[in-house]
């Protein structure tokens, strides 16, 4: 038997709601949905955390807010607590560690120059995919993030930049977690983030990075989602890839490349391929050659990222000379590529590394006390 008195719905984050859901809430409460626009603007453009000092809300909206938003009410506005804010020595990377409502911590990174900042967002606490070189993979899966927890990271980054008179231009979903393993929440978050009435980050400035979740890639194409796609490859044969990326056993390389070709044909969009360069593992000219065969005829751009060393993986970054040789092979095959700087390595810039370090030092401190 259910206890009706305690069956009251748990409070929801206002940041979880897409615009149409907010309108629906208003209709259900007998408030004109026309008020959704003003609330949306205050929330996602004004980046408000409460509305007590927002005199320009019309009376019906002000009443709805007073009745439904805040401590102990139906809705709350989340603002994860910042537990670390670390800048790299070169000043180009800033990493935030944010504590969510249940105590989980996630990382959000802001990098780049004035007027050209990119935020790197997390989509899960931990990750189930287990890539051997990745600090997030090494910690395992904890839980999916809600849309509001993804939106809150953009708000956090915007507020931090706004304080210096700057703003965000690009977003990459390359922080902790696998975005296509949390498909629905990520899509809702991106709708909210790209809405022109609010945060207004254009879909053409947003990149989703996936380990290669084949059904998710096909769904992005079928739904005509307007974002860029990056696929983490790291190996050009099934054997070499699945040694680094265990998820490749579930979605084999052949299926993945077929999905990429379908995506490319259906969207007409270039696909970015990520390749973490690990000395002696996947950085030889012969391996580069196999990559060119795999990508033949596909509109592709390869991002070569020298490994960021992590605690749980014995492996070293490819040296500059070998990286350049790898890139030359791609160049000769007419495949564009970029070697990404290991910028901000001093702030543990690899995904999940800061949280992993903090957790390690906290448990060391605990065991020492
Ligand atoms: N789960 C998604 C997005 C998050 S990881 C994905 O795997 O694509 C973002 C990128 O960082 C991926 O290309 C991943 O392979 C890479 N990466 C993770 N750990 C790394 C490390 N220690 N050094 C270099 N690149 C790393
Ligand atoms: Fe997950 Fe991406 Fe890390 Fe792999 S690289 S474990 S998919 S976050």
mmCIF file of C-alpha atoms and ligand atoms in Angstrom:
data_model
loop_
_atom_site.group_PDB
_atom_site.id
_atom_site.type_symbol
_atom_site.label_atom_id
_atom_site.label_comp_id
_atom_site.label_asym_id
_atom_site.label_seq_id
_atom_site.Cartn_x
_atom_site.Cartn_y
_atom_site.Cartn_z
ATOM 1 C CA UNK A 1 0.000 0.000 0.000
ATOM 2 C CA UNK A 2 1.330 3.447 -0.810
ATOM 3 C CA UNK A 3 1.281 6.238 1.655
ATOM 4 C CA UNK A 4 -0.379 9.090 -0.207
ATOM 5 C CA UNK A 5 0.816 11.719 2.214
ATOM 6 C CA UNK A 6 4.439 10.853 1.504
ATOM 7 C CA UNK A 7 3.842 10.315 -2.206
ATOM 8 C CA UNK A 8 4.337 14.042 -2.935
ATOM 9 C CA UNK A 9 6.685 14.353 -5.894
ATOM 10 C CA UNK A 10 10.334 15.051 -5.102
ATOM 11 C CA UNK A 11 11.386 18.628 -5.885
ATOM 12 C CA UNK A 12 12.555 19.079 -9.451
ATOM 13 C CA UNK A 13 15.240 21.298 -10.830
ATOM 14 C CA UNK A 14 13.833 24.111 -12.966
ATOM 15 C CA UNK A 15 16.975 23.674 -15.048
ATOM 16 C CA UNK A 16 15.757 20.194 -16.061
ATOM 17 C CA UNK A 17 12.849 21.653 -18.015
ATOM 18 C CA UNK A 18 12.914 22.356 -21.734
ATOM 19 C CA UNK A 19 10.911 25.420 -22.774
ATOM 20 C CA UNK A 20 7.846 23.402 -23.789
ATOM 21 C CA UNK A 21 7.881 21.557 -20.469
ATOM 22 C CA UNK A 22 7.891 24.861 -18.612
ATOM 23 C CA UNK A 23 4.902 25.993 -20.682
ATOM 24 C CA UNK A 24 3.161 22.714 -19.825
ATOM 25 C CA UNK A 25 3.754 23.249 -16.107
ATOM 26 C CA UNK A 26 2.184 26.692 -16.374
ATOM 27 C CA UNK A 27 -0.854 25.365 -18.223
ATOM 28 C CA UNK A 28 -1.303 22.622 -15.625
ATOM 29 C CA UNK A 29 -1.233 25.291 -12.891
ATOM 30 C CA UNK A 30 -3.721 27.541 -14.687
ATOM 31 C CA UNK A 31 -1.109 30.176 -15.571
ATOM 32 C CA UNK A 32 -0.842 31.472 -19.137
ATOM 33 C CA UNK A 33 2.037 29.764 -20.964
ATOM 34 C CA UNK A 34 2.915 33.197 -22.316
ATOM 35 C CA UNK A 35 4.683 33.794 -18.997
ATOM 36 C CA UNK A 36 7.184 31.043 -19.757
ATOM 37 C CA UNK A 37 9.243 33.404 -21.871
ATOM 38 C CA UNK A 38 9.918 35.901 -19.073
ATOM 39 C CA UNK A 39 10.856 33.200 -16.592
ATOM 40 C CA UNK A 40 13.054 31.486 -19.173
ATOM 41 C CA UNK A 41 14.847 34.739 -19.889
ATOM 42 C CA UNK A 42 15.484 35.476 -16.219
ATOM 43 C CA UNK A 43 16.666 31.908 -15.678
ATOM 44 C CA UNK A 44 18.784 31.150 -18.731
ATOM 45 C CA UNK A 45 19.740 34.593 -19.992
ATOM 46 C CA UNK A 46 19.908 36.471 -16.688
ATOM 47 C CA UNK A 47 21.390 33.339 -15.031
ATOM 48 C CA UNK A 48 19.261 34.014 -11.949
ATOM 49 C CA UNK A 49 19.558 31.756 -8.931
ATOM 50 C CA UNK A 50 16.501 33.184 -7.272
ATOM 51 C CA UNK A 51 13.813 35.616 -8.307
ATOM 52 C CA UNK A 52 13.282 37.546 -5.098
ATOM 53 C CA UNK A 53 14.949 40.623 -6.573
ATOM 54 C CA UNK A 54 13.327 40.447 -9.994
ATOM 55 C CA UNK A 55 10.717 43.215 -9.854
ATOM 56 C CA UNK A 56 9.874 42.989 -13.545
ATOM 57 C CA UNK A 57 7.991 39.686 -13.266
ATOM 58 C CA UNK A 58 4.270 40.236 -13.934
ATOM 59 C CA UNK A 59 2.002 39.438 -10.960
ATOM 60 C CA UNK A 60 0.735 36.006 -12.147
ATOM 61 C CA UNK A 61 4.323 34.895 -12.796
ATOM 62 C CA UNK A 62 5.607 36.378 -9.549
ATOM 63 C CA UNK A 63 2.830 34.482 -7.711
ATOM 64 C CA UNK A 64 3.689 31.208 -9.448
ATOM 65 C CA UNK A 65 7.364 31.643 -8.581
ATOM 66 C CA UNK A 66 6.583 32.489 -4.947
ATOM 67 C CA UNK A 67 4.354 29.422 -4.647
ATOM 68 C CA UNK A 68 6.433 26.867 -6.507
ATOM 69 C CA UNK A 69 10.128 27.779 -6.583
ATOM 70 C CA UNK A 70 12.510 27.650 -3.643
ATOM 71 C CA UNK A 71 13.328 25.790 -0.450
ATOM 72 C CA UNK A 72 10.750 23.081 0.252
ATOM 73 C CA UNK A 73 8.761 23.882 -2.916
ATOM 74 C CA UNK A 74 8.091 21.883 -6.066
ATOM 75 C CA UNK A 75 10.999 23.375 -7.964
ATOM 76 C CA UNK A 76 14.506 24.451 -7.082
ATOM 77 C CA UNK A 77 17.268 26.094 -9.087
ATOM 78 C CA UNK A 78 20.415 24.127 -8.743
ATOM 79 C CA UNK A 79 23.790 25.707 -8.379
ATOM 80 C CA UNK A 80 26.420 23.039 -7.725
ATOM 81 C CA UNK A 81 28.936 24.012 -5.110
ATOM 82 C CA UNK A 82 32.374 24.798 -6.484
ATOM 83 C CA UNK A 83 34.933 22.802 -4.533
ATOM 84 C CA UNK A 84 37.947 23.674 -6.670
ATOM 85 C CA UNK A 85 38.851 26.327 -9.234
ATOM 86 C CA UNK A 86 42.298 25.780 -10.614
ATOM 87 C CA UNK A 87 43.982 27.761 -13.373
ATOM 88 C CA UNK A 88 46.801 26.379 -15.495
ATOM 89 C CA UNK A 89 50.117 28.171 -15.372
ATOM 90 C CA UNK A 90 49.687 29.559 -18.872
ATOM 91 C CA UNK A 91 46.309 30.999 -17.815
ATOM 92 C CA UNK A 92 44.498 29.403 -20.736
ATOM 93 C CA UNK A 93 42.717 26.620 -18.877
ATOM 94 C CA UNK A 94 40.544 26.780 -15.803
ATOM 95 C CA UNK A 95 39.140 23.682 -14.233
ATOM 96 C CA UNK A 96 36.183 23.636 -11.867
ATOM 97 C CA UNK A 97 35.283 20.771 -9.616
ATOM 98 C CA UNK A 98 31.555 20.945 -8.831
ATOM 99 C CA UNK A 99 29.712 19.097 -6.090
ATOM 100 C CA UNK A 100 26.218 17.952 -7.028
ATOM 101 C CA UNK A 101 23.227 17.637 -4.694
ATOM 102 C CA UNK A 102 24.067 14.041 -3.735
ATOM 103 C CA UNK A 103 27.739 14.776 -3.094
ATOM 104 C CA UNK A 104 29.036 13.475 -6.424
ATOM 105 C CA UNK A 105 31.705 15.652 -7.977
ATOM 106 C CA UNK A 106 32.125 16.414 -11.653
ATOM 107 C CA UNK A 107 34.571 18.447 -13.676
ATOM 108 C CA UNK A 108 33.915 21.374 -15.973
ATOM 109 C CA UNK A 109 36.771 22.939 -17.869
ATOM 110 C CA UNK A 110 36.961 26.325 -19.572
ATOM 111 C CA UNK A 111 39.792 26.890 -22.011
ATOM 112 C CA UNK A 112 40.892 29.371 -24.610
ATOM 113 C CA UNK A 113 41.504 33.018 -25.272
ATOM 114 C CA UNK A 114 39.365 36.084 -24.754
ATOM 115 C CA UNK A 115 36.256 35.931 -26.919
ATOM 116 C CA UNK A 116 36.981 32.349 -27.967
ATOM 117 C CA UNK A 117 36.355 30.273 -24.892
ATOM 118 C CA UNK A 118 35.306 26.651 -24.993
ATOM 119 C CA UNK A 119 33.692 24.828 -22.085
ATOM 120 C CA UNK A 120 34.164 21.096 -21.699
ATOM 121 C CA UNK A 121 31.163 19.512 -19.978
ATOM 122 C CA UNK A 122 30.608 16.290 -18.066
ATOM 123 C CA UNK A 123 27.559 14.157 -18.840
ATOM 124 C CA UNK A 124 27.880 11.429 -16.197
ATOM 125 C CA UNK A 125 29.487 10.928 -12.803
ATOM 126 C CA UNK A 126 32.073 8.311 -13.744
ATOM 127 C CA UNK A 127 31.724 6.267 -16.916
ATOM 128 C CA UNK A 128 30.781 2.692 -17.732
ATOM 129 C CA UNK A 129 32.936 2.382 -20.856
ATOM 130 C CA UNK A 130 36.239 1.572 -19.165
ATOM 131 C CA UNK A 131 38.748 3.013 -21.652
ATOM 132 C CA UNK A 132 41.999 1.900 -20.075
ATOM 133 C CA UNK A 133 43.872 5.213 -20.300
ATOM 134 C CA UNK A 134 41.033 7.408 -19.026
ATOM 135 C CA UNK A 135 40.800 8.553 -15.407
ATOM 136 C CA UNK A 136 36.985 8.642 -15.587
ATOM 137 C CA UNK A 137 36.882 5.130 -17.029
ATOM 138 C CA UNK A 138 39.168 3.967 -14.231
ATOM 139 C CA UNK A 139 36.673 5.131 -11.579
ATOM 140 C CA UNK A 140 33.734 3.225 -13.093
ATOM 141 C CA UNK A 141 30.141 4.315 -13.540
ATOM 142 C CA UNK A 142 28.352 6.167 -10.760
ATOM 143 C CA UNK A 143 25.261 7.707 -12.357
ATOM 144 C CA UNK A 144 23.853 9.710 -15.248
ATOM 145 C CA UNK A 145 23.598 13.473 -14.915
ATOM 146 C CA UNK A 146 20.192 15.101 -15.230
ATOM 147 C CA UNK A 147 19.704 17.779 -17.913
ATOM 148 C CA UNK A 148 19.813 20.473 -15.219
ATOM 149 C CA UNK A 149 23.175 19.235 -13.977
ATOM 150 C CA UNK A 150 24.572 19.622 -17.482
ATOM 151 C CA UNK A 151 22.946 23.045 -17.966
ATOM 152 C CA UNK A 152 24.298 24.125 -14.559
ATOM 153 C CA UNK A 153 27.862 23.572 -15.796
ATOM 154 C CA UNK A 154 27.312 26.018 -18.656
ATOM 155 C CA UNK A 155 25.823 28.539 -16.231
ATOM 156 C CA UNK A 156 28.831 28.100 -13.961
ATOM 157 C CA UNK A 157 31.262 28.650 -16.839
ATOM 158 C CA UNK A 158 29.284 31.649 -18.137
ATOM 159 C CA UNK A 159 29.170 33.285 -14.717
ATOM 160 C CA UNK A 160 32.905 32.755 -14.253
ATOM 161 C CA UNK A 161 33.619 34.302 -17.662
ATOM 162 C CA UNK A 162 31.057 37.058 -17.209
ATOM 163 C CA UNK A 163 32.965 38.173 -14.120
ATOM 164 C CA UNK A 164 35.871 39.002 -16.450
ATOM 165 C CA UNK A 165 33.628 40.586 -19.091
ATOM 166 C CA UNK A 166 33.844 37.570 -21.359
ATOM 167 C CA UNK A 167 31.547 34.819 -22.634
ATOM 168 C CA UNK A 168 31.474 31.269 -23.938
ATOM 169 C CA UNK A 169 31.621 30.497 -27.612
ATOM 170 C CA UNK A 170 31.967 26.734 -27.940
ATOM 171 C CA UNK A 171 30.947 23.661 -26.020
ATOM 172 C CA UNK A 172 32.428 20.193 -26.182
ATOM 173 C CA UNK A 173 30.908 17.201 -24.413
ATOM 174 C CA UNK A 174 34.314 15.747 -23.617
ATOM 175 C CA UNK A 175 34.369 15.862 -19.847
ATOM 176 C CA UNK A 176 33.480 12.964 -17.597
ATOM 177 C CA UNK A 177 31.118 10.353 -19.007
ATOM 178 C CA UNK A 178 29.764 9.051 -22.278
ATOM 179 C CA UNK A 179 27.139 11.460 -23.678
ATOM 180 C CA UNK A 180 25.371 8.893 -25.862
ATOM 181 C CA UNK A 181 24.969 6.535 -22.895
ATOM 182 C CA UNK A 182 22.846 9.321 -21.361
ATOM 183 C CA UNK A 183 21.155 10.275 -24.620
ATOM 184 C CA UNK A 184 17.822 11.764 -23.540
ATOM 185 C CA UNK A 185 19.192 13.935 -20.747
ATOM 186 C CA UNK A 186 21.987 15.192 -22.991
ATOM 187 C CA UNK A 187 19.586 16.070 -25.807
ATOM 188 C CA UNK A 188 17.266 17.958 -23.431
ATOM 189 C CA UNK A 189 20.246 19.818 -21.958
ATOM 190 C CA UNK A 190 21.513 20.792 -25.407
ATOM 191 C CA UNK A 191 18.073 22.047 -26.429
ATOM 192 C CA UNK A 192 18.036 24.264 -23.345
ATOM 193 C CA UNK A 193 21.616 25.431 -23.834
ATOM 194 C CA UNK A 194 21.165 26.290 -27.518
ATOM 195 C CA UNK A 195 17.804 28.033 -27.080
ATOM 196 C CA UNK A 196 18.160 31.548 -28.493
ATOM 197 C CA UNK A 197 16.022 33.054 -25.748
ATOM 198 C CA UNK A 198 18.437 31.847 -23.091
ATOM 199 C CA UNK A 199 22.034 30.685 -23.033
ATOM 200 C CA UNK A 200 22.021 30.879 -26.819
ATOM 201 C CA UNK A 201 25.035 28.761 -27.726
ATOM 202 C CA UNK A 202 24.501 27.882 -31.367
ATOM 203 C CA UNK A 203 24.267 24.162 -32.223
ATOM 204 C CA UNK A 204 27.045 24.731 -34.763
ATOM 205 C CA UNK A 205 29.331 25.546 -31.801
ATOM 206 C CA UNK A 206 28.533 22.343 -29.914
ATOM 207 C CA UNK A 207 30.389 19.037 -30.303
ATOM 208 C CA UNK A 208 29.299 15.714 -28.853
ATOM 209 C CA UNK A 209 32.162 13.280 -28.361
ATOM 210 C CA UNK A 210 31.361 9.569 -28.199
ATOM 211 C CA UNK A 211 33.351 6.420 -27.566
ATOM 212 C CA UNK A 212 31.328 4.924 -30.431
ATOM 213 C CA UNK A 213 27.852 4.091 -29.141
ATOM 214 C CA UNK A 214 26.474 2.938 -32.490
ATOM 215 C CA UNK A 215 22.713 3.213 -31.742
ATOM 216 C CA UNK A 216 23.258 6.737 -30.391
ATOM 217 C CA UNK A 217 25.131 7.847 -33.523
ATOM 218 C CA UNK A 218 22.332 6.499 -35.721
ATOM 219 C CA UNK A 219 19.732 8.202 -33.538
ATOM 220 C CA UNK A 220 21.537 11.545 -33.819
ATOM 221 C CA UNK A 221 21.411 11.194 -37.594
ATOM 222 C CA UNK A 222 17.799 9.972 -37.758
ATOM 223 C CA UNK A 223 16.652 12.815 -35.497
ATOM 224 C CA UNK A 224 18.658 15.341 -37.497
ATOM 225 C CA UNK A 225 20.299 16.690 -34.371
ATOM 226 C CA UNK A 226 22.210 19.830 -35.380
ATOM 227 C CA UNK A 227 25.389 19.283 -33.336
ATOM 228 C CA UNK A 228 28.867 18.234 -34.433
ATOM 229 C CA UNK A 229 30.001 14.694 -33.791
ATOM 230 C CA UNK A 230 33.405 13.505 -32.601
ATOM 231 C CA UNK A 231 34.166 9.786 -32.430
ATOM 232 C CA UNK A 232 36.961 8.455 -30.213
ATOM 233 C CA UNK A 233 38.751 5.877 -32.307
ATOM 234 C CA UNK A 234 42.273 5.271 -30.903
ATOM 235 C CA UNK A 235 42.755 2.088 -32.938
ATOM 236 C CA UNK A 236 42.179 1.158 -36.577
ATOM 237 C CA UNK A 237 41.867 -2.619 -36.145
ATOM 238 C CA UNK A 238 39.375 -4.335 -33.888
ATOM 239 C CA UNK A 239 42.127 -5.950 -31.852
ATOM 240 C CA UNK A 240 44.117 -2.777 -31.254
ATOM 241 C CA UNK A 241 41.043 -0.697 -30.558
ATOM 242 C CA UNK A 242 39.359 -3.019 -28.096
ATOM 243 C CA UNK A 243 42.614 -3.329 -26.114
ATOM 244 C CA UNK A 244 42.231 0.400 -25.330
ATOM 245 C CA UNK A 245 38.458 0.789 -25.642
ATOM 246 C CA UNK A 246 36.601 -2.238 -24.220
ATOM 247 C CA UNK A 247 33.278 -0.801 -25.498
ATOM 248 C CA UNK A 248 34.501 -1.749 -28.963
ATOM 249 C CA UNK A 249 33.585 -5.368 -28.185
ATOM 250 C CA UNK A 250 29.966 -4.272 -27.801
ATOM 251 C CA UNK A 251 29.958 -1.958 -30.833
ATOM 252 C CA UNK A 252 32.671 -3.376 -33.111
ATOM 253 C CA UNK A 253 34.780 -1.163 -35.328
ATOM 254 C CA UNK A 254 33.084 -2.351 -38.534
ATOM 255 C CA UNK A 255 29.635 -1.420 -37.193
ATOM 256 C CA UNK A 256 30.977 1.871 -35.875
ATOM 257 C CA UNK A 257 32.440 2.915 -39.212
ATOM 258 C CA UNK A 258 29.232 1.880 -40.993
ATOM 259 C CA UNK A 259 27.267 4.084 -38.549
ATOM 260 C CA UNK A 260 29.675 6.966 -39.197
ATOM 261 C CA UNK A 261 29.141 6.612 -42.947
ATOM 262 C CA UNK A 262 25.365 6.607 -42.444
ATOM 263 C CA UNK A 263 25.658 9.671 -40.206
ATOM 264 C CA UNK A 264 27.816 11.431 -42.756
ATOM 265 C CA UNK A 265 25.433 10.634 -45.638
ATOM 266 C CA UNK A 266 22.334 11.660 -43.680
ATOM 267 C CA UNK A 267 23.672 14.875 -42.178
ATOM 268 C CA UNK A 268 26.270 15.974 -44.734
ATOM 269 C CA UNK A 269 28.426 16.928 -41.773
ATOM 270 C CA UNK A 270 32.135 16.334 -41.277
ATOM 271 C CA UNK A 271 32.984 13.932 -38.446
ATOM 272 C CA UNK A 272 35.866 14.520 -36.063
ATOM 273 C CA UNK A 273 37.848 11.463 -35.003
ATOM 274 C CA UNK A 274 39.797 11.524 -31.749
ATOM 275 C CA UNK A 275 43.019 9.590 -31.507
ATOM 276 C CA UNK A 276 44.878 9.566 -28.180
ATOM 277 C CA UNK A 277 48.525 9.026 -29.076
ATOM 278 C CA UNK A 278 50.169 6.471 -26.781
ATOM 279 C CA UNK A 279 53.840 5.697 -27.284
ATOM 280 C CA UNK A 280 54.372 2.242 -28.748
ATOM 281 C CA UNK A 281 50.658 1.375 -28.645
ATOM 282 C CA UNK A 282 48.953 3.225 -31.490
ATOM 283 C CA UNK A 283 51.407 5.775 -32.852
ATOM 284 C CA UNK A 284 53.344 4.039 -35.641
ATOM 285 C CA UNK A 285 53.260 5.130 -39.304
ATOM 286 C CA UNK A 286 51.772 1.695 -40.163
ATOM 287 C CA UNK A 287 48.903 2.356 -37.762
ATOM 288 C CA UNK A 288 48.426 5.795 -39.298
ATOM 289 C CA UNK A 289 48.267 4.087 -42.677
ATOM 290 C CA UNK A 290 45.526 1.747 -41.457
ATOM 291 C CA UNK A 291 43.625 4.770 -40.158
ATOM 292 C CA UNK A 292 43.727 6.338 -43.620
ATOM 293 C CA UNK A 293 42.200 3.145 -45.077
ATOM 294 C CA UNK A 294 39.468 3.178 -42.450
ATOM 295 C CA UNK A 295 38.560 6.801 -43.197
ATOM 296 C CA UNK A 296 38.881 6.632 -46.986
ATOM 297 C CA UNK A 297 36.144 8.600 -48.718
ATOM 298 C CA UNK A 298 34.694 9.944 -45.473
ATOM 299 C CA UNK A 299 34.557 13.686 -44.720
ATOM 300 C CA UNK A 300 36.728 13.429 -41.623
ATOM 301 C CA UNK A 301 39.071 15.468 -39.454
ATOM 302 C CA UNK A 302 41.414 13.687 -37.066
ATOM 303 C CA UNK A 303 42.349 15.187 -33.698
ATOM 304 C CA UNK A 304 45.588 13.705 -32.396
ATOM 305 C CA UNK A 305 45.868 14.063 -28.622
ATOM 306 C CA UNK A 306 49.088 13.001 -26.884
ATOM 307 C CA UNK A 307 48.155 10.930 -23.828
ATOM 308 C CA UNK A 308 47.714 12.655 -20.490
ATOM 309 C CA UNK A 309 49.253 10.191 -18.049
ATOM 310 C CA UNK A 310 46.787 8.819 -15.467
ATOM 311 C CA UNK A 311 47.297 6.874 -12.271
ATOM 312 C CA UNK A 312 45.701 3.659 -13.476
ATOM 313 C CA UNK A 313 47.473 3.220 -16.798
ATOM 314 C CA UNK A 314 51.092 2.496 -17.583
ATOM 315 C CA UNK A 315 51.675 4.322 -20.815
ATOM 316 C CA UNK A 316 53.414 7.428 -22.078
ATOM 317 C CA UNK A 317 52.509 10.175 -24.491
ATOM 318 C CA UNK A 318 53.865 9.988 -28.004
ATOM 319 C CA UNK A 319 56.791 12.340 -28.477
ATOM 320 C CA UNK A 320 56.473 15.327 -30.805
ATOM 321 C CA UNK A 321 58.552 13.777 -33.603
ATOM 322 C CA UNK A 322 56.504 10.575 -33.743
ATOM 323 C CA UNK A 323 53.269 12.553 -33.585
ATOM 324 C CA UNK A 324 54.420 14.649 -36.540
ATOM 325 C CA UNK A 325 55.341 11.490 -38.490
ATOM 326 C CA UNK A 326 51.895 10.039 -37.767
ATOM 327 C CA UNK A 327 50.299 13.253 -38.958
ATOM 328 C CA UNK A 328 52.369 13.245 -42.173
ATOM 329 C CA UNK A 329 50.873 9.893 -43.168
ATOM 330 C CA UNK A 330 47.384 11.337 -42.776
ATOM 331 C CA UNK A 331 48.395 14.430 -44.704
ATOM 332 C CA UNK A 332 49.707 12.389 -47.621
ATOM 333 C CA UNK A 333 46.332 10.617 -47.779
ATOM 334 C CA UNK A 334 44.566 13.995 -47.848
ATOM 335 C CA UNK A 335 43.041 13.609 -44.377
ATOM 336 C CA UNK A 336 43.052 16.851 -42.376
ATOM 337 C CA UNK A 337 44.252 16.604 -38.795
ATOM 338 C CA UNK A 338 45.327 18.651 -35.801
ATOM 339 C CA UNK A 339 47.746 17.768 -33.027
ATOM 340 C CA UNK A 340 46.096 19.055 -29.878
ATOM 341 C CA UNK A 341 48.357 20.758 -27.405
ATOM 342 C CA UNK A 342 48.523 19.165 -24.008
ATOM 343 C CA UNK A 343 47.423 22.484 -22.690
ATOM 344 C CA UNK A 344 46.825 22.776 -19.000
ATOM 345 C CA UNK A 345 48.471 19.489 -18.148
ATOM 346 C CA UNK A 346 49.424 21.086 -14.820
ATOM 347 C CA UNK A 347 45.739 21.292 -13.884
ATOM 348 C CA UNK A 348 45.223 17.595 -14.612
ATOM 349 C CA UNK A 349 43.406 18.481 -17.817
ATOM 350 C CA UNK A 350 42.558 14.936 -18.866
ATOM 351 C CA UNK A 351 38.962 14.009 -18.246
ATOM 352 C CA UNK A 352 38.289 12.866 -14.710
ATOM 353 C CA UNK A 353 41.833 13.439 -13.524
ATOM 354 C CA UNK A 354 41.130 16.187 -11.034
ATOM 355 C CA UNK A 355 38.319 14.281 -9.361
ATOM 356 C CA UNK A 356 40.494 11.179 -9.269
ATOM 357 C CA UNK A 357 43.348 13.128 -7.695
ATOM 358 C CA UNK A 358 41.108 14.774 -5.121
ATOM 359 C CA UNK A 359 39.489 11.478 -4.188
ATOM 360 C CA UNK A 360 42.920 9.924 -3.802
ATOM 361 C CA UNK A 361 44.260 12.717 -1.629
ATOM 362 C CA UNK A 362 41.072 12.815 0.462
ATOM 363 C CA UNK A 363 41.298 9.099 1.168
ATOM 364 C CA UNK A 364 45.018 9.433 1.925
ATOM 365 C CA UNK A 365 44.176 12.226 4.359
ATOM 366 C CA UNK A 366 41.471 10.044 5.912
ATOM 367 C CA UNK A 367 43.746 7.068 6.318
ATOM 368 C CA UNK A 368 46.448 9.318 7.808
ATOM 369 C CA UNK A 369 44.115 10.757 10.447
HETATM 370 N N1 LIG B 1 33.131 9.577 -23.470
HETATM 371 C C1 LIG B 1 33.383 10.431 -24.570
HETATM 372 C C2 LIG B 1 33.682 11.853 -24.183
HETATM 373 C C3 LIG B 1 34.543 12.065 -22.988
HETATM 374 S S1 LIG B 1 36.252 11.592 -23.173
HETATM 375 C C4 LIG B 1 34.488 9.873 -25.435
HETATM 376 O O1 LIG B 1 35.159 8.932 -25.007
HETATM 377 O O2 LIG B 1 34.646 10.356 -26.542
HETATM 378 C C5 LIG B 1 36.842 12.854 -24.297
HETATM 379 C C6 LIG B 1 38.100 12.485 -25.037
HETATM 380 O O3 LIG B 1 39.228 12.469 -24.145
HETATM 381 C C7 LIG B 1 38.041 11.117 -25.693
HETATM 382 O O4 LIG B 1 38.513 11.172 -27.019
HETATM 383 C C8 LIG B 1 38.973 10.319 -24.814
HETATM 384 O O5 LIG B 1 39.477 9.200 -25.478
HETATM 385 C C9 LIG B 1 40.016 11.334 -24.434
HETATM 386 N N2 LIG B 1 40.798 10.982 -23.262
HETATM 387 C C10 LIG B 1 40.366 10.416 -22.122
HETATM 388 N N3 LIG B 1 41.399 10.237 -21.257
HETATM 389 C C11 LIG B 1 42.486 10.721 -21.861
HETATM 390 C C12 LIG B 1 43.864 10.815 -21.483
HETATM 391 N N4 LIG B 1 44.284 10.378 -20.308
HETATM 392 N N5 LIG B 1 44.725 11.352 -22.368
HETATM 393 C C13 LIG B 1 44.305 11.805 -23.567
HETATM 394 N N6 LIG B 1 43.045 11.735 -23.981
HETATM 395 C C14 LIG B 1 42.121 11.197 -23.145
HETATM 396 FE FE1 LIG B 2 34.226 7.023 -20.755
HETATM 397 FE FE2 LIG B 2 35.116 8.631 -22.719
HETATM 398 FE FE3 LIG B 2 36.663 8.018 -20.574
HETATM 399 FE FE4 LIG B 2 36.129 6.158 -22.400
HETATM 400 S S1 LIG B 2 37.296 8.044 -22.725
HETATM 401 S S2 LIG B 2 36.049 5.868 -20.188
HETATM 402 S S3 LIG B 2 34.050 6.657 -22.931
HETATM 403 S S4 LIG B 2 34.775 9.166 -20.554
#
